[in-house]
PDB file of C-alpha atoms in Angstrom:
ATOM      1  CA  UNK A1122     -99.781   1.509 -28.991  1.00 83.00           C
ATOM      2  CA  UNK A1123    -100.380   5.163 -29.936  1.00 91.00           C
ATOM      3  CA  UNK A1124     -97.694   7.445 -30.236  1.00 94.00           C
ATOM      4  CA  UNK A1125     -96.222  10.772 -30.806  1.00 96.00           C
ATOM      5  CA  UNK A1126     -92.888  11.021 -32.719  1.00 95.00           C
ATOM      6  CA  UNK A1127     -91.603  14.271 -32.366  1.00 97.00           C
ATOM      7  CA  UNK A1128     -88.768  15.645 -34.693  1.00 97.00           C
ATOM      8  CA  UNK A1129     -86.070  19.185 -35.361  1.00 96.00           C
ATOM      9  CA  UNK A1130     -85.315  21.096 -32.311  1.00 90.00           C
ATOM     10  CA  UNK A1131     -81.402  21.488 -31.748  1.00 95.00           C
ATOM     11  CA  UNK A1132     -79.076  24.564 -31.515  1.00 96.00           C
ATOM     12  CA  UNK A1133     -80.816  27.678 -33.281  1.00 96.00           C
ATOM     13  CA  UNK A1134     -79.027  30.750 -33.863  1.00 96.00           C
ATOM     14  CA  UNK A1135     -81.556  33.750 -32.178  1.00 97.00           C
ATOM     15  CA  UNK A1136     -83.172  34.933 -34.585  1.00 96.00           C
ATOM     16  CA  UNK A1137     -83.375  32.172 -36.645  1.00 96.00           C
ATOM     17  CA  UNK A1138     -86.704  30.483 -37.179  1.00 96.00           C
ATOM     18  CA  UNK A1139     -87.760  26.750 -36.384  1.00 96.00           C
ATOM     19  CA  UNK A1140     -89.714  23.979 -37.686  1.00 97.00           C
ATOM     20  CA  UNK A1141     -90.901  20.893 -35.816  1.00 98.00           C
ATOM     21  CA  UNK A1142     -92.599  17.885 -36.990  1.00 98.00           C
ATOM     22  CA  UNK A1143     -94.953  15.482 -35.132  1.00 98.00           C
ATOM     23  CA  UNK A1144     -96.470  13.027 -36.145  1.00 97.00           C
ATOM     24  CA  UNK A1145     -98.083  10.293 -35.018  1.00 95.00           C
ATOM     25  CA  UNK A1146     -98.567   6.652 -35.387  1.00 92.00           C
ATOM     26  CA  UNK A1147    -100.251   3.355 -34.273  1.00 91.00           C
ATOM     27  CA  UNK A1148    -104.215   2.664 -34.273  1.00 87.00           C
ATOM     28  CA  UNK A1149    -106.558   4.657 -34.030  1.00 85.00           C
ATOM     29  CA  UNK A1150    -110.250   5.486 -35.462  1.00 88.00           C
ATOM     30  CA  UNK A1151    -109.548   9.896 -35.933  1.00 91.00           C
ATOM     31  CA  UNK A1152    -106.740  12.404 -34.265  1.00 93.00           C
ATOM     32  CA  UNK A1153    -108.253  15.783 -33.625  1.00 94.00           C
ATOM     33  CA  UNK A1154    -106.497  18.592 -31.674  1.00 96.00           C
ATOM     34  CA  UNK A1155    -102.813  18.357 -32.341  1.00 97.00           C
ATOM     35  CA  UNK A1156    -100.494  20.703 -30.611  1.00 98.00           C
ATOM     36  CA  UNK A1157     -97.565  21.827 -28.924  1.00 98.00           C
ATOM     37  CA  UNK A1158     -96.916  23.059 -25.949  1.00 98.00           C
ATOM     38  CA  UNK A1159     -92.976  24.359 -24.292  1.00 97.00           C
ATOM     39  CA  UNK A1160     -91.537  22.917 -20.956  1.00 96.00           C
ATOM     40  CA  UNK A1161     -88.659  25.305 -19.277  1.00 93.00           C
ATOM     41  CA  UNK A1162     -86.978  24.185 -16.076  1.00 87.00           C
ATOM     42  CA  UNK A1163     -89.691  24.868 -12.830  1.00 88.00           C
ATOM     43  CA  UNK A1164     -92.374  26.088 -15.330  1.00 87.00           C
ATOM     44  CA  UNK A1165     -95.420  23.957 -15.635  1.00 87.00           C
ATOM     45  CA  UNK A1166     -95.657  22.982 -19.545  1.00 93.00           C
ATOM     46  CA  UNK A1167     -97.463  26.502 -21.485  1.00 95.00           C
ATOM     47  CA  UNK A1168     -99.372  25.878 -24.371  1.00 97.00           C
ATOM     48  CA  UNK A1169     -97.977  27.650 -27.165  1.00 98.00           C
ATOM     49  CA  UNK A1170    -100.684  26.814 -29.758  1.00 98.00           C
ATOM     50  CA  UNK A1171    -102.790  23.887 -31.293  1.00 98.00           C
ATOM     51  CA  UNK A1172    -104.505  23.055 -34.354  1.00 98.00           C
ATOM     52  CA  UNK A1173    -108.196  21.590 -35.149  1.00 96.00           C
ATOM     53  CA  UNK A1174    -108.435  18.604 -37.887  1.00 94.00           C
ATOM     54  CA  UNK A1175    -111.213  21.326 -38.610  1.00 95.00           C
ATOM     55  CA  UNK A1176    -108.621  23.920 -38.961  1.00 96.00           C
ATOM     56  CA  UNK A1177    -109.056  25.746 -35.910  1.00 97.00           C
ATOM     57  CA  UNK A1178    -106.784  27.466 -33.999  1.00 98.00           C
ATOM     58  CA  UNK A1179    -106.319  28.162 -30.778  1.00 98.00           C
ATOM     59  CA  UNK A1180    -102.623  30.352 -30.104  1.00 97.00           C
ATOM     60  CA  UNK A1181    -101.034  31.276 -26.431  1.00 96.00           C
ATOM     61  CA  UNK A1182    -100.438  35.099 -26.011  1.00 95.00           C
ATOM     62  CA  UNK A1183     -96.924  33.987 -26.311  1.00 90.00           C
ATOM     63  CA  UNK A1184     -96.656  32.021 -29.442  1.00 94.00           C
ATOM     64  CA  UNK A1185     -99.277  34.807 -31.301  1.00 94.00           C
ATOM     65  CA  UNK A1186     -97.160  36.246 -34.705  1.00 93.00           C
ATOM     66  CA  UNK A1187     -94.243  34.421 -33.633  1.00 95.00           C
ATOM     67  CA  UNK A1188     -95.397  30.241 -34.121  1.00 97.00           C
ATOM     68  CA  UNK A1189     -97.938  28.916 -36.278  1.00 97.00           C
ATOM     69  CA  UNK A1190     -99.063  25.655 -37.112  1.00 98.00           C
ATOM     70  CA  UNK A1191     -99.483  23.776 -39.812  1.00 97.00           C
ATOM     71  CA  UNK A1192    -100.662  19.532 -40.509  1.00 97.00           C
ATOM     72  CA  UNK A1193    -101.474  16.917 -43.230  1.00 96.00           C
ATOM     73  CA  UNK A1194    -104.618  15.190 -41.719  1.00 95.00           C
ATOM     74  CA  UNK A1195    -104.357  12.838 -44.176  1.00 95.00           C
ATOM     75  CA  UNK A1196    -100.877  11.852 -42.354  1.00 95.00           C
ATOM     76  CA  UNK A1197    -101.171  13.080 -39.604  1.00 95.00           C
ATOM     77  CA  UNK A1198     -98.237  15.574 -38.413  1.00 97.00           C
ATOM     78  CA  UNK A1199     -98.574  18.961 -37.543  1.00 98.00           C
ATOM     79  CA  UNK A1200     -95.621  20.998 -38.546  1.00 98.00           C
ATOM     80  CA  UNK A1201     -94.954  24.181 -35.622  1.00 98.00           C
ATOM     81  CA  UNK A1202     -93.240  27.106 -37.415  1.00 97.00           C
ATOM     82  CA  UNK A1203     -90.922  29.938 -34.558  1.00 97.00           C
ATOM     83  CA  UNK A1204     -89.830  33.229 -36.567  1.00 96.00           C
ATOM     84  CA  UNK A1205     -86.607  35.191 -34.980  1.00 95.00           C
ATOM     85  CA  UNK A1206     -86.539  32.707 -31.781  1.00 96.00           C
ATOM     86  CA  UNK A1207     -85.540  34.460 -28.167  1.00 95.00           C
ATOM     87  CA  UNK A1208     -83.206  32.944 -25.698  1.00 94.00           C
ATOM     88  CA  UNK A1209     -86.416  32.880 -23.978  1.00 93.00           C
ATOM     89  CA  UNK A1210     -87.331  30.925 -26.821  1.00 95.00           C
ATOM     90  CA  UNK A1211     -85.448  27.475 -25.180  1.00 96.00           C
ATOM     91  CA  UNK A1212     -87.042  24.222 -23.684  1.00 97.00           C
ATOM     92  CA  UNK A1213     -88.210  20.886 -24.468  1.00 97.00           C
ATOM     93  CA  UNK A1214     -90.973  21.342 -26.900  1.00 98.00           C
ATOM     94  CA  UNK A1215     -93.978  19.237 -26.560  1.00 98.00           C
ATOM     95  CA  UNK A1216     -96.256  18.000 -28.529  1.00 98.00           C
ATOM     96  CA  UNK A1217     -99.852  16.195 -27.954  1.00 98.00           C
ATOM     97  CA  UNK A1218    -102.667  15.213 -29.306  1.00 97.00           C
ATOM     98  CA  UNK A1219    -106.634  13.990 -29.038  1.00 96.00           C
ATOM     99  CA  UNK A1220    -107.228  10.377 -30.514  1.00 94.00           C
ATOM    100  CA  UNK A1221    -110.902   8.941 -30.956  1.00 91.00           C
ATOM    101  CA  UNK A1222    -112.155   5.568 -30.723  1.00 86.00           C
ATOM    102  CA  UNK A1223    -114.871   4.953 -33.672  1.00 85.00           C
ATOM    103  CA  UNK A1224    -116.690   4.486 -30.047  1.00 87.00           C
ATOM    104  CA  UNK A1225    -116.212   7.810 -29.644  1.00 85.00           C
ATOM    105  CA  UNK A1226    -113.934   7.500 -26.520  1.00 91.00           C
ATOM    106  CA  UNK A1227    -110.370   9.276 -26.731  1.00 91.00           C
ATOM    107  CA  UNK A1228    -107.447   9.784 -24.640  1.00 93.00           C
ATOM    108  CA  UNK A1229    -105.008  12.384 -24.714  1.00 95.00           C
ATOM    109  CA  UNK A1230    -101.125  11.191 -25.729  1.00 96.00           C
ATOM    110  CA  UNK A1231     -98.488  13.190 -24.751  1.00 97.00           C
ATOM    111  CA  UNK A1232     -94.823  12.910 -26.861  1.00 97.00           C
ATOM    112  CA  UNK A1233     -91.314  12.720 -25.127  1.00 96.00           C
ATOM    113  CA  UNK A1234     -90.506  16.315 -25.975  1.00 97.00           C
ATOM    114  CA  UNK A1235     -88.033  17.692 -27.793  1.00 97.00           C
ATOM    115  CA  UNK A1236     -85.169  19.992 -26.602  1.00 97.00           C
ATOM    116  CA  UNK A1237     -84.925  23.304 -28.311  1.00 97.00           C
ATOM    117  CA  UNK A1238     -82.106  25.888 -27.326  1.00 97.00           C
ATOM    118  CA  UNK A1239     -81.873  29.219 -28.527  1.00 97.00           C
ATOM    119  CA  UNK A1240     -78.018  30.935 -28.549  1.00 95.00           C
ATOM    120  CA  UNK A1241     -76.876  34.694 -29.045  1.00 86.00           C
TER     121      UNK A1241
END
């Protein structure tokens, strides 16, 4: 059973920084793209930022300049850092990853999400 375990989050003061962690667990051959989405009430999940195993990064316009991503390929862990958070950054942050098996079949897995509330 492949799972993504998220940690961090909670209540953050406006202007402060955020750090979230997402760890891939279970049995799999490799994990490539790992990233973060944010869900707010009434909206679909919005992509923030993702990172491939080779270091390539996809970042949305909304995350550009304020969020960055790093990962530990050996431990299959990805980190999200947010800087100068605003109230509109509040929401459920959801980790996602694409897992590959030896036969090249893959599946996209989502974490349960973690609540981040930015208070002013």
